[in-house]
Protein backbone atom coordinates (compact mmCIF):
# COMPACT_ATOMS: atom_id res chain seq x y z
CA UNK A 1 0.00 0.00 0.00
CA UNK A 2 1.43 3.29 -1.06
CA UNK A 3 1.33 6.18 1.43
CA UNK A 4 -1.78 8.36 0.99
CA UNK A 5 0.32 11.52 0.63
CA UNK A 6 1.99 10.22 -2.51
CA UNK A 7 0.98 10.88 -6.09
CA UNK A 8 2.67 8.74 -8.74
CA UNK A 9 3.02 10.11 -12.27
CA UNK A 10 1.52 7.97 -15.03
CA UNK A 11 5.01 6.94 -16.09
CA UNK A 12 6.01 5.87 -12.56
CA UNK A 13 2.73 4.05 -12.00
CA UNK A 14 3.29 2.05 -15.17
CA UNK A 15 6.88 1.27 -14.18
CA UNK A 16 5.65 -0.01 -10.81
CA UNK A 17 3.07 -2.23 -12.48
CA UNK A 18 5.60 -3.60 -14.96
CA UNK A 19 8.39 -3.89 -12.37
CA UNK A 20 10.71 -1.57 -14.27
CA UNK A 21 13.45 -0.14 -12.02
CA UNK A 22 12.77 3.44 -10.95
CA UNK A 23 15.49 5.98 -10.28
CA UNK A 24 14.64 8.97 -8.10
CA UNK A 25 15.97 12.45 -8.93
CA UNK A 26 15.87 15.50 -6.67
CA UNK A 27 14.36 18.88 -7.43
CA UNK A 28 16.35 21.29 -5.23
CA UNK A 29 19.12 21.04 -7.78
CA UNK A 30 16.59 22.35 -10.35
CA UNK A 31 14.93 25.07 -8.25
CA UNK A 32 17.87 26.25 -6.13
CA UNK A 33 21.05 24.62 -7.38
CA UNK A 34 21.35 25.82 -10.97
CA UNK A 35 20.27 28.92 -12.92
CA UNK A 36 17.57 28.92 -15.60
CA UNK A 37 17.64 27.67 -18.39
CA UNK A 38 20.51 25.26 -17.69
CA UNK A 39 18.51 23.77 -14.80
CA UNK A 40 15.58 22.84 -17.04
CA UNK A 41 17.83 21.46 -19.74
CA UNK A 42 19.68 19.36 -17.18
CA UNK A 43 16.53 18.06 -15.48
CA UNK A 44 15.05 17.00 -18.82
CA UNK A 45 18.29 15.47 -19.99
CA UNK A 46 18.71 13.45 -16.76
CA UNK A 47 15.24 11.99 -17.15
CA UNK A 48 16.00 11.06 -20.77
CA UNK A 49 19.28 9.37 -19.81
CA UNK A 50 17.28 7.10 -17.48
CA UNK A 51 14.65 6.41 -20.16
CA UNK A 52 17.29 5.51 -22.75
CA UNK A 53 18.52 2.78 -20.39
CA UNK A 54 14.98 1.38 -20.34
CA UNK A 55 14.34 2.52 -16.76
CA UNK A 56 11.96 5.03 -15.25
CA UNK A 57 12.99 8.45 -13.88
CA UNK A 58 11.09 9.89 -10.93
CA UNK A 59 11.79 13.54 -10.15
CA UNK A 60 10.47 14.15 -6.65
CA UNK A 61 8.79 17.40 -5.51
CA UNK A 62 5.82 18.68 -3.51
CA UNK A 63 2.69 20.16 -5.06
CA UNK A 64 -0.89 20.85 -3.89
CA UNK A 65 -0.47 18.93 -0.66
CA UNK A 66 0.98 15.83 -2.31
CA UNK A 67 4.41 14.25 -2.61
CA UNK A 68 4.87 14.00 -6.35
CA UNK A 69 6.87 11.01 -7.59
CA UNK A 70 7.62 11.74 -11.23
CA UNK A 71 7.20 15.09 -12.99
CA UNK A 72 5.41 16.08 -16.17
CA UNK A 73 7.44 18.35 -18.49
CA UNK A 74 5.28 21.39 -17.56
CA UNK A 75 6.01 20.73 -13.88
CA UNK A 76 9.75 20.62 -14.52
CA UNK A 77 9.39 23.95 -16.31
CA UNK A 78 7.59 25.39 -13.32
CA UNK A 79 10.19 24.15 -10.83
CA UNK A 80 12.95 25.60 -13.01
CA UNK A 81 11.47 29.10 -13.23
CA UNK A 82 9.07 29.84 -10.38
CA UNK A 83 10.28 32.07 -7.57
CA UNK A 84 7.96 30.71 -4.89
CA UNK A 85 9.36 27.16 -4.69
CA UNK A 86 10.41 26.23 -1.13
CA UNK A 87 13.65 24.38 -0.45
CA UNK A 88 12.39 21.32 1.41
CA UNK A 89 14.53 19.13 3.60
CA UNK A 90 12.93 16.35 5.64
CA UNK A 91 11.67 18.63 8.41
CA UNK A 92 9.81 20.88 5.95
CA UNK A 93 7.92 18.10 4.12
CA UNK A 94 4.91 18.12 6.46
CA UNK A 95 4.54 21.91 6.74
CA UNK A 96 4.85 22.49 3.00
CA UNK A 97 2.20 19.81 2.34
CA UNK A 98 -0.17 21.24 4.95
CA UNK A 99 0.24 24.75 3.54
CA UNK A 100 -0.20 23.55 -0.08
CA UNK A 101 3.08 25.18 -1.06
CA UNK A 102 5.27 24.04 -3.93
CA UNK A 103 8.46 22.42 -2.70
CA UNK A 104 11.74 21.28 -4.21
CA UNK A 105 13.21 18.36 -2.29
CA UNK A 106 16.83 18.18 -1.13
CA UNK A 107 18.80 14.94 -0.93
CA UNK A 108 17.37 14.29 2.56
CA UNK A 109 13.74 14.89 1.59
CA UNK A 110 14.10 13.04 -1.73
CA UNK A 111 15.49 10.01 0.12
CA UNK A 112 12.62 10.08 2.58
CA UNK A 113 9.96 10.39 -0.14
CA UNK A 114 11.64 7.75 -2.34
CA UNK A 115 11.62 5.30 0.52
CA UNK A 116 7.92 5.98 1.18
CA UNK A 117 7.28 5.24 -2.50
CA UNK A 118 9.33 2.02 -2.49
CA UNK A 119 12.19 3.39 -4.61
CA UNK A 120 15.62 2.16 -3.63
CA UNK A 121 18.03 4.29 -5.61
CA UNK A 122 18.50 7.99 -6.15
CA UNK A 123 21.02 9.98 -8.19
CA UNK A 124 22.07 13.53 -7.41
CA UNK A 125 25.01 15.92 -7.74
CA UNK A 126 26.64 16.13 -4.36
CA UNK A 127 25.19 15.62 -0.91
CA UNK A 128 25.20 18.27 1.77
CA UNK A 129 27.39 17.64 4.81
CA UNK A 130 29.39 19.25 7.58
CA UNK A 131 30.19 22.83 6.62
CA UNK A 132 33.60 24.39 7.17
CA UNK A 133 33.57 26.22 10.49
CA UNK A 134 30.82 23.90 11.74
CA UNK A 135 32.31 23.89 15.24
CA UNK A 136 31.13 27.52 15.45
CA UNK A 137 28.13 27.60 13.07
CA UNK A 138 26.77 24.08 13.82
CA UNK A 139 25.88 23.92 10.10
CA UNK A 140 25.49 20.24 9.29
CA UNK A 141 23.16 19.20 6.47
CA UNK A 142 20.12 17.07 7.27
CA UNK A 143 21.26 14.96 4.29
CA UNK A 144 23.60 13.20 6.74
CA UNK A 145 20.93 12.40 9.34
CA UNK A 146 18.64 11.09 6.61
CA UNK A 147 21.41 8.84 5.29
CA UNK A 148 21.64 7.45 8.81
CA UNK A 149 18.01 6.34 8.94
CA UNK A 150 16.70 5.76 5.42
CA UNK A 151 17.66 2.73 3.32
CA UNK A 152 18.16 4.30 -0.09
CA UNK A 153 21.28 4.11 -2.25
CA UNK A 154 22.47 7.63 -3.08
CA UNK A 155 24.78 8.08 -6.05
CA UNK A 156 26.62 11.38 -5.79
CA UNK A 157 29.97 12.88 -6.81
CA UNK A 158 31.06 12.70 -3.17
CA UNK A 159 30.10 15.68 -1.06
CA UNK A 160 30.13 19.28 -2.20
CA UNK A 161 33.61 20.76 -2.09
CA UNK A 162 32.33 23.78 -0.18
CA UNK A 163 32.11 21.46 2.84
CA UNK A 164 34.61 20.16 5.35
CA UNK A 165 35.07 16.78 3.67
CA UNK A 166 37.05 15.24 6.52
CA UNK A 167 34.37 16.05 9.08
CA UNK A 168 31.64 14.94 6.67
CA UNK A 169 33.29 11.53 6.35
CA UNK A 170 33.75 11.28 10.13
CA UNK A 171 30.08 12.12 10.66
CA UNK A 172 29.00 9.43 8.18
CA UNK A 173 31.20 6.91 9.96
CA UNK A 174 29.64 7.76 13.32
CA UNK A 175 26.18 7.56 11.75
CA UNK A 176 26.94 4.06 10.47
CA UNK A 177 26.59 4.99 6.81
CA UNK A 178 28.56 2.98 4.28
CA UNK A 179 30.45 5.22 1.86
CA UNK A 180 32.01 3.61 -1.21
CA UNK A 181 34.23 5.21 -3.82
CA UNK A 182 33.22 3.99 -7.27
CA UNK A 183 36.42 2.60 -8.78
CA UNK A 184 38.48 5.00 -6.66
CA UNK A 185 40.28 5.12 -3.29
CA UNK A 186 40.12 8.91 -3.17
CA UNK A 187 36.94 10.55 -1.90
CA UNK A 188 35.59 12.61 -4.82
CA UNK A 189 35.05 16.33 -4.14
CA UNK A 190 32.15 17.17 -6.43
CA UNK A 191 33.92 19.45 -8.97
CA UNK A 192 37.16 17.47 -8.53
CA UNK A 193 37.61 13.76 -9.18
CA UNK A 194 40.14 13.42 -6.35
CA UNK A 195 40.67 14.95 -2.93
CA UNK A 196 43.21 14.26 -0.18
CA UNK A 197 40.63 12.06 1.69
CA UNK A 198 40.47 8.29 1.35
CA UNK A 199 37.38 6.16 0.84
CA UNK A 200 36.48 2.45 0.77
CA UNK A 201 36.70 1.43 -2.89
CA UNK A 202 34.09 -0.64 -4.75
CA UNK A 203 34.38 -1.83 -8.36
CA UNK A 204 31.34 -3.96 -8.97
CA UNK A 205 27.71 -2.81 -9.24
CA UNK A 206 26.41 -6.27 -8.25
CA UNK A 207 28.29 -5.95 -4.99
CA UNK A 208 26.55 -2.63 -4.31
CA UNK A 209 23.08 -4.12 -4.63
CA UNK A 210 24.18 -7.23 -2.68
CA UNK A 211 25.36 -5.03 0.19
CA UNK A 212 22.08 -3.11 0.08
CA UNK A 213 20.02 -6.31 0.30
CA UNK A 214 22.33 -7.73 2.99
CA UNK A 215 21.87 -4.59 5.11
CA UNK A 216 18.09 -4.95 4.81
CA UNK A 217 18.30 -8.62 5.85
CA UNK A 218 20.35 -7.56 8.86
CA UNK A 219 17.95 -4.82 9.90
CA UNK A 220 20.51 -2.11 9.11
CA UNK A 221 18.32 0.75 7.97
CA UNK A 222 20.91 3.29 6.88
CA UNK A 223 21.42 4.46 3.32
CA UNK A 224 24.51 3.77 1.24
CA UNK A 225 26.49 6.58 -0.33
CA UNK A 226 28.19 5.80 -3.64
CA UNK A 227 30.80 8.48 -4.32
CA UNK A 228 31.28 8.60 -8.08
CA UNK A 229 34.13 10.81 -9.31
CA UNK A 230 33.37 13.33 -12.05
CA UNK A 231 35.08 12.23 -15.32
CA UNK A 232 38.62 13.70 -15.31
CA UNK A 233 38.02 15.51 -18.62
CA UNK A 234 35.19 17.47 -16.98
CA UNK A 235 36.74 18.14 -13.58
CA UNK A 236 38.15 21.29 -12.02
CA UNK A 237 41.18 20.08 -10.05
CA UNK A 238 41.09 20.30 -6.25
CA UNK A 239 43.89 22.89 -5.95
CA UNK A 240 42.23 25.25 -8.39
CA UNK A 241 38.83 24.83 -6.77
CA UNK A 242 40.12 25.41 -3.23
CA UNK A 243 41.11 29.00 -4.03
CA UNK A 244 37.69 29.78 -5.50
CA UNK A 245 35.81 28.18 -2.63
CA UNK A 246 37.81 30.17 -0.06
CA UNK A 247 36.85 33.35 -1.89
CA UNK A 248 33.16 32.37 -1.96
CA UNK A 249 33.26 31.54 1.76
CA UNK A 250 34.68 34.97 2.60
CA UNK A 251 31.82 36.64 0.68
CA UNK A 252 29.33 34.45 2.49
CA UNK A 253 30.64 35.63 5.84
CA UNK A 254 30.65 39.27 4.80
CA UNK A 255 27.03 38.97 3.62
CA UNK A 256 26.13 37.00 6.79
CA UNK A 257 24.41 34.23 4.83
CA UNK A 258 23.23 31.41 7.10
CA UNK A 259 20.87 28.43 7.31
CA UNK A 260 19.39 26.89 4.20
CA UNK A 261 20.50 29.82 2.03
CA UNK A 262 24.17 28.80 2.45
CA UNK A 263 24.37 26.06 -0.19
CA UNK A 264 22.46 27.91 -2.97
CA UNK A 265 24.52 31.05 -2.28
CA UNK A 266 27.85 29.24 -2.50
CA UNK A 267 26.89 27.30 -5.64
CA UNK A 268 25.87 30.45 -7.52
CA UNK A 269 28.87 32.45 -6.26
CA UNK A 270 31.20 29.69 -7.45
CA UNK A 271 29.49 29.65 -10.86
CA UNK A 272 30.12 33.39 -11.05
CA UNK A 273 33.76 33.12 -9.94
CA UNK A 274 34.53 30.34 -12.43
CA UNK A 275 32.71 32.17 -15.26
CA UNK A 276 30.30 29.26 -15.63
CA UNK A 277 32.91 26.47 -15.66
CA UNK A 278 31.71 25.06 -12.36
CA UNK A 279 28.17 24.88 -13.72
CA UNK A 280 29.40 22.88 -16.73
CA UNK A 281 31.19 20.50 -14.37
CA UNK A 282 28.13 20.29 -12.14
CA UNK A 283 25.96 19.29 -15.12
CA UNK A 284 28.45 16.65 -16.28
CA UNK A 285 28.86 15.10 -12.86
CA UNK A 286 25.12 14.68 -12.31
CA UNK A 287 24.79 13.01 -15.72
CA UNK A 288 27.62 10.68 -14.77
CA UNK A 289 25.86 9.83 -11.50
CA UNK A 290 22.58 9.09 -13.23
CA UNK A 291 24.38 6.70 -15.61
CA UNK A 292 25.97 4.82 -12.71
CA UNK A 293 22.64 4.71 -10.85
CA UNK A 294 21.13 3.03 -13.93
CA UNK A 295 23.85 0.37 -13.88
CA UNK A 296 23.19 -0.35 -10.20
CA UNK A 297 19.41 -0.26 -10.64
CA UNK A 298 19.55 -3.19 -13.02
CA UNK A 299 20.26 -5.45 -10.05
CA UNK A 300 17.96 -3.73 -7.57
CA UNK A 301 14.22 -4.17 -7.76
CA UNK A 302 11.49 -1.88 -6.45
CA UNK A 303 9.33 -2.79 -3.44
N1 LIG B 1 24.02 19.17 -5.25
C1 LIG B 1 24.01 20.00 -6.30
N2 LIG B 1 23.23 21.09 -6.26
C2 LIG B 1 22.39 21.32 -5.20
C3 LIG B 1 22.39 20.44 -4.10
C4 LIG B 1 23.22 19.37 -4.18
O1 LIG B 1 24.72 19.77 -7.28
O2 LIG B 1 21.64 22.28 -5.24
C5 LIG B 1 21.40 20.63 -2.96
C6 LIG B 1 20.89 19.23 -2.58
O3 LIG B 1 19.50 19.26 -2.68
C7 LIG B 1 21.35 19.02 -1.17
C8 LIG B 1 21.28 20.41 -0.66
O4 LIG B 1 20.56 18.11 -0.48
O5 LIG B 1 21.86 21.16 -1.72
C9 LIG B 1 22.00 20.58 0.66
O6 LIG B 1 21.54 21.74 1.28
P1 LIG B 1 21.86 21.98 2.83
O7 LIG B 1 23.34 22.11 2.89
O8 LIG B 1 21.12 23.26 3.16
O9 LIG B 1 21.31 20.81 3.58
MN1 LIG C 1 22.84 23.91 6.41
Coordinates of C-alpha atoms and ligand atoms in Angstrom, one line a residue:
X1 CA 0.0 0.0 0.0
X2 CA 1.4 3.3 -1.1
X3 CA 1.3 6.2 1.4
X4 CA -1.8 8.4 1.0
X5 CA 0.3 11.5 0.6
X6 CA 2.0 10.2 -2.5
X7 CA 1.0 10.9 -6.1
X8 CA 2.7 8.7 -8.7
X9 CA 3.0 10.1 -12.3
X10 CA 1.5 8.0 -15.0
X11 CA 5.0 6.9 -16.1
X12 CA 6.0 5.9 -12.6
X13 CA 2.7 4.1 -12.0
X14 CA 3.3 2.0 -15.2
X15 CA 6.9 1.3 -14.2
X16 CA 5.7 0.0 -10.8
X17 CA 3.1 -2.2 -12.5
X18 CA 5.6 -3.6 -15.0
X19 CA 8.4 -3.9 -12.4
X20 CA 10.7 -1.6 -14.3
X21 CA 13.5 -0.1 -12.0
X22 CA 12.8 3.4 -10.9
X23 CA 15.5 6.0 -10.3
X24 CA 14.6 9.0 -8.1
X25 CA 16.0 12.4 -8.9
X26 CA 15.9 15.5 -6.7
X27 CA 14.4 18.9 -7.4
X28 CA 16.3 21.3 -5.2
X29 CA 19.1 21.0 -7.8
X30 CA 16.6 22.4 -10.3
X31 CA 14.9 25.1 -8.2
X32 CA 17.9 26.3 -6.1
X33 CA 21.0 24.6 -7.4
X34 CA 21.4 25.8 -11.0
X35 CA 20.3 28.9 -12.9
X36 CA 17.6 28.9 -15.6
X37 CA 17.6 27.7 -18.4
X38 CA 20.5 25.3 -17.7
X39 CA 18.5 23.8 -14.8
X40 CA 15.6 22.8 -17.0
X41 CA 17.8 21.5 -19.7
X42 CA 19.7 19.4 -17.2
X43 CA 16.5 18.1 -15.5
X44 CA 15.0 17.0 -18.8
X45 CA 18.3 15.5 -20.0
X46 CA 18.7 13.5 -16.8
X47 CA 15.2 12.0 -17.2
X48 CA 16.0 11.1 -20.8
X49 CA 19.3 9.4 -19.8
X50 CA 17.3 7.1 -17.5
X51 CA 14.7 6.4 -20.2
X52 CA 17.3 5.5 -22.7
X53 CA 18.5 2.8 -20.4
X54 CA 15.0 1.4 -20.3
X55 CA 14.3 2.5 -16.8
X56 CA 12.0 5.0 -15.3
X57 CA 13.0 8.4 -13.9
X58 CA 11.1 9.9 -10.9
X59 CA 11.8 13.5 -10.2
X60 CA 10.5 14.1 -6.6
X61 CA 8.8 17.4 -5.5
X62 CA 5.8 18.7 -3.5
X63 CA 2.7 20.2 -5.1
X64 CA -0.9 20.9 -3.9
X65 CA -0.5 18.9 -0.7
X66 CA 1.0 15.8 -2.3
X67 CA 4.4 14.2 -2.6
X68 CA 4.9 14.0 -6.4
X69 CA 6.9 11.0 -7.6
X70 CA 7.6 11.7 -11.2
X71 CA 7.2 15.1 -13.0
X72 CA 5.4 16.1 -16.2
X73 CA 7.4 18.4 -18.5
X74 CA 5.3 21.4 -17.6
X75 CA 6.0 20.7 -13.9
X76 CA 9.8 20.6 -14.5
X77 CA 9.4 23.9 -16.3
X78 CA 7.6 25.4 -13.3
X79 CA 10.2 24.2 -10.8
X80 CA 13.0 25.6 -13.0
X81 CA 11.5 29.1 -13.2
X82 CA 9.1 29.8 -10.4
X83 CA 10.3 32.1 -7.6
X84 CA 8.0 30.7 -4.9
X85 CA 9.4 27.2 -4.7
X86 CA 10.4 26.2 -1.1
X87 CA 13.6 24.4 -0.5
X88 CA 12.4 21.3 1.4
X89 CA 14.5 19.1 3.6
X90 CA 12.9 16.3 5.6
X91 CA 11.7 18.6 8.4
X92 CA 9.8 20.9 6.0
X93 CA 7.9 18.1 4.1
X94 CA 4.9 18.1 6.5
X95 CA 4.5 21.9 6.7
X96 CA 4.9 22.5 3.0
X97 CA 2.2 19.8 2.3
X98 CA -0.2 21.2 5.0
X99 CA 0.2 24.7 3.5
X100 CA -0.2 23.5 -0.1
X101 CA 3.1 25.2 -1.1
X102 CA 5.3 24.0 -3.9
X103 CA 8.5 22.4 -2.7
X104 CA 11.7 21.3 -4.2
X105 CA 13.2 18.4 -2.3
X106 CA 16.8 18.2 -1.1
X107 CA 18.8 14.9 -0.9
X108 CA 17.4 14.3 2.6
X109 CA 13.7 14.9 1.6
X110 CA 14.1 13.0 -1.7
X111 CA 15.5 10.0 0.1
X112 CA 12.6 10.1 2.6
X113 CA 10.0 10.4 -0.1
X114 CA 11.6 7.7 -2.3
X115 CA 11.6 5.3 0.5
X116 CA 7.9 6.0 1.2
X117 CA 7.3 5.2 -2.5
X118 CA 9.3 2.0 -2.5
X119 CA 12.2 3.4 -4.6
X120 CA 15.6 2.2 -3.6
X121 CA 18.0 4.3 -5.6
X122 CA 18.5 8.0 -6.2
X123 CA 21.0 10.0 -8.2
X124 CA 22.1 13.5 -7.4
X125 CA 25.0 15.9 -7.7
X126 CA 26.6 16.1 -4.4
X127 CA 25.2 15.6 -0.9
X128 CA 25.2 18.3 1.8
X129 CA 27.4 17.6 4.8
X130 CA 29.4 19.3 7.6
X131 CA 30.2 22.8 6.6
X132 CA 33.6 24.4 7.2
X133 CA 33.6 26.2 10.5
X134 CA 30.8 23.9 11.7
X135 CA 32.3 23.9 15.2
X136 CA 31.1 27.5 15.4
X137 CA 28.1 27.6 13.1
X138 CA 26.8 24.1 13.8
X139 CA 25.9 23.9 10.1
X140 CA 25.5 20.2 9.3
X141 CA 23.2 19.2 6.5
X142 CA 20.1 17.1 7.3
X143 CA 21.3 15.0 4.3
X144 CA 23.6 13.2 6.7
X145 CA 20.9 12.4 9.3
X146 CA 18.6 11.1 6.6
X147 CA 21.4 8.8 5.3
X148 CA 21.6 7.5 8.8
X149 CA 18.0 6.3 8.9
X150 CA 16.7 5.8 5.4
X151 CA 17.7 2.7 3.3
X152 CA 18.2 4.3 -0.1
X153 CA 21.3 4.1 -2.2
X154 CA 22.5 7.6 -3.1
X155 CA 24.8 8.1 -6.1
X156 CA 26.6 11.4 -5.8
X157 CA 30.0 12.9 -6.8
X158 CA 31.1 12.7 -3.2
X159 CA 30.1 15.7 -1.1
X160 CA 30.1 19.3 -2.2
X161 CA 33.6 20.8 -2.1
X162 CA 32.3 23.8 -0.2
X163 CA 32.1 21.5 2.8
X164 CA 34.6 20.2 5.4
X165 CA 35.1 16.8 3.7
X166 CA 37.1 15.2 6.5
X167 CA 34.4 16.0 9.1
X168 CA 31.6 14.9 6.7
X169 CA 33.3 11.5 6.4
X170 CA 33.8 11.3 10.1
X171 CA 30.1 12.1 10.7
X172 CA 29.0 9.4 8.2
X173 CA 31.2 6.9 10.0
X174 CA 29.6 7.8 13.3
X175 CA 26.2 7.6 11.8
X176 CA 26.9 4.1 10.5
X177 CA 26.6 5.0 6.8
X178 CA 28.6 3.0 4.3
X179 CA 30.5 5.2 1.9
X180 CA 32.0 3.6 -1.2
X181 CA 34.2 5.2 -3.8
X182 CA 33.2 4.0 -7.3
X183 CA 36.4 2.6 -8.8
X184 CA 38.5 5.0 -6.7
X185 CA 40.3 5.1 -3.3
X186 CA 40.1 8.9 -3.2
X187 CA 36.9 10.5 -1.9
X188 CA 35.6 12.6 -4.8
X189 CA 35.0 16.3 -4.1
X190 CA 32.1 17.2 -6.4
X191 CA 33.9 19.5 -9.0
X192 CA 37.2 17.5 -8.5
X193 CA 37.6 13.8 -9.2
X194 CA 40.1 13.4 -6.4
X195 CA 40.7 14.9 -2.9
X196 CA 43.2 14.3 -0.2
X197 CA 40.6 12.1 1.7
X198 CA 40.5 8.3 1.3
X199 CA 37.4 6.2 0.8
X200 CA 36.5 2.5 0.8
X201 CA 36.7 1.4 -2.9
X202 CA 34.1 -0.6 -4.7
X203 CA 34.4 -1.8 -8.4
X204 CA 31.3 -4.0 -9.0
X205 CA 27.7 -2.8 -9.2
X206 CA 26.4 -6.3 -8.3
X207 CA 28.3 -5.9 -5.0
X208 CA 26.5 -2.6 -4.3
X209 CA 23.1 -4.1 -4.6
X210 CA 24.2 -7.2 -2.7
X211 CA 25.4 -5.0 0.2
X212 CA 22.1 -3.1 0.1
X213 CA 20.0 -6.3 0.3
X214 CA 22.3 -7.7 3.0
X215 CA 21.9 -4.6 5.1
X216 CA 18.1 -4.9 4.8
X217 CA 18.3 -8.6 5.8
X218 CA 20.3 -7.6 8.9
X219 CA 18.0 -4.8 9.9
X220 CA 20.5 -2.1 9.1
X221 CA 18.3 0.7 8.0
X222 CA 20.9 3.3 6.9
X223 CA 21.4 4.5 3.3
X224 CA 24.5 3.8 1.2
X225 CA 26.5 6.6 -0.3
X226 CA 28.2 5.8 -3.6
X227 CA 30.8 8.5 -4.3
X228 CA 31.3 8.6 -8.1
X229 CA 34.1 10.8 -9.3
X230 CA 33.4 13.3 -12.1
X231 CA 35.1 12.2 -15.3
X232 CA 38.6 13.7 -15.3
X233 CA 38.0 15.5 -18.6
X234 CA 35.2 17.5 -17.0
X235 CA 36.7 18.1 -13.6
X236 CA 38.2 21.3 -12.0
X237 CA 41.2 20.1 -10.0
X238 CA 41.1 20.3 -6.3
X239 CA 43.9 22.9 -6.0
X240 CA 42.2 25.2 -8.4
X241 CA 38.8 24.8 -6.8
X242 CA 40.1 25.4 -3.2
X243 CA 41.1 29.0 -4.0
X244 CA 37.7 29.8 -5.5
X245 CA 35.8 28.2 -2.6
X246 CA 37.8 30.2 -0.1
X247 CA 36.8 33.3 -1.9
X248 CA 33.2 32.4 -2.0
X249 CA 33.3 31.5 1.8
X250 CA 34.7 35.0 2.6
X251 CA 31.8 36.6 0.7
X252 CA 29.3 34.5 2.5
X253 CA 30.6 35.6 5.8
X254 CA 30.6 39.3 4.8
X255 CA 27.0 39.0 3.6
X256 CA 26.1 37.0 6.8
X257 CA 24.4 34.2 4.8
X258 CA 23.2 31.4 7.1
X259 CA 20.9 28.4 7.3
X260 CA 19.4 26.9 4.2
X261 CA 20.5 29.8 2.0
X262 CA 24.2 28.8 2.4
X263 CA 24.4 26.1 -0.2
X264 CA 22.5 27.9 -3.0
X265 CA 24.5 31.1 -2.3
X266 CA 27.8 29.2 -2.5
X267 CA 26.9 27.3 -5.6
X268 CA 25.9 30.4 -7.5
X269 CA 28.9 32.4 -6.3
X270 CA 31.2 29.7 -7.5
X271 CA 29.5 29.7 -10.9
X272 CA 30.1 33.4 -11.1
X273 CA 33.8 33.1 -9.9
X274 CA 34.5 30.3 -12.4
X275 CA 32.7 32.2 -15.3
X276 CA 30.3 29.3 -15.6
X277 CA 32.9 26.5 -15.7
X278 CA 31.7 25.1 -12.4
X279 CA 28.2 24.9 -13.7
X280 CA 29.4 22.9 -16.7
X281 CA 31.2 20.5 -14.4
X282 CA 28.1 20.3 -12.1
X283 CA 26.0 19.3 -15.1
X284 CA 28.5 16.7 -16.3
X285 CA 28.9 15.1 -12.9
X286 CA 25.1 14.7 -12.3
X287 CA 24.8 13.0 -15.7
X288 CA 27.6 10.7 -14.8
X289 CA 25.9 9.8 -11.5
X290 CA 22.6 9.1 -13.2
X291 CA 24.4 6.7 -15.6
X292 CA 26.0 4.8 -12.7
X293 CA 22.6 4.7 -10.8
X294 CA 21.1 3.0 -13.9
X295 CA 23.8 0.4 -13.9
X296 CA 23.2 -0.3 -10.2
X297 CA 19.4 -0.3 -10.6
X298 CA 19.5 -3.2 -13.0
X299 CA 20.3 -5.5 -10.0
X300 CA 18.0 -3.7 -7.6
X301 CA 14.2 -4.2 -7.8
X302 CA 11.5 -1.9 -6.4
X303 CA 9.3 -2.8 -3.4
Ligands
LIG1 N1 24.0 19.2 -5.2 C1 24.0 20.0 -6.3 N2 23.2 21.1 -6.3 C2 22.4 21.3 -5.2 C3 22.4 20.4 -4.1 C4 23.2 19.4 -4.2 O1 24.7 19.8 -7.3 O2 21.6 22.3 -5.2 C5 21.4 20.6 -3.0 C6 20.9 19.2 -2.6 O3 19.5 19.3 -2.7 C7 21.4 19.0 -1.2 C8 21.3 20.4 -0.7 O4 20.6 18.1 -0.5 O5 21.9 21.2 -1.7 C9 22.0 20.6 0.7 O6 21.5 21.7 1.3 P1 21.9 22.0 2.8 O7 23.3 22.1 2.9 O8 21.1 23.3 3.2 O9 21.3 20.8 3.6
LIG2 MN1 22.8 23.9 6.4

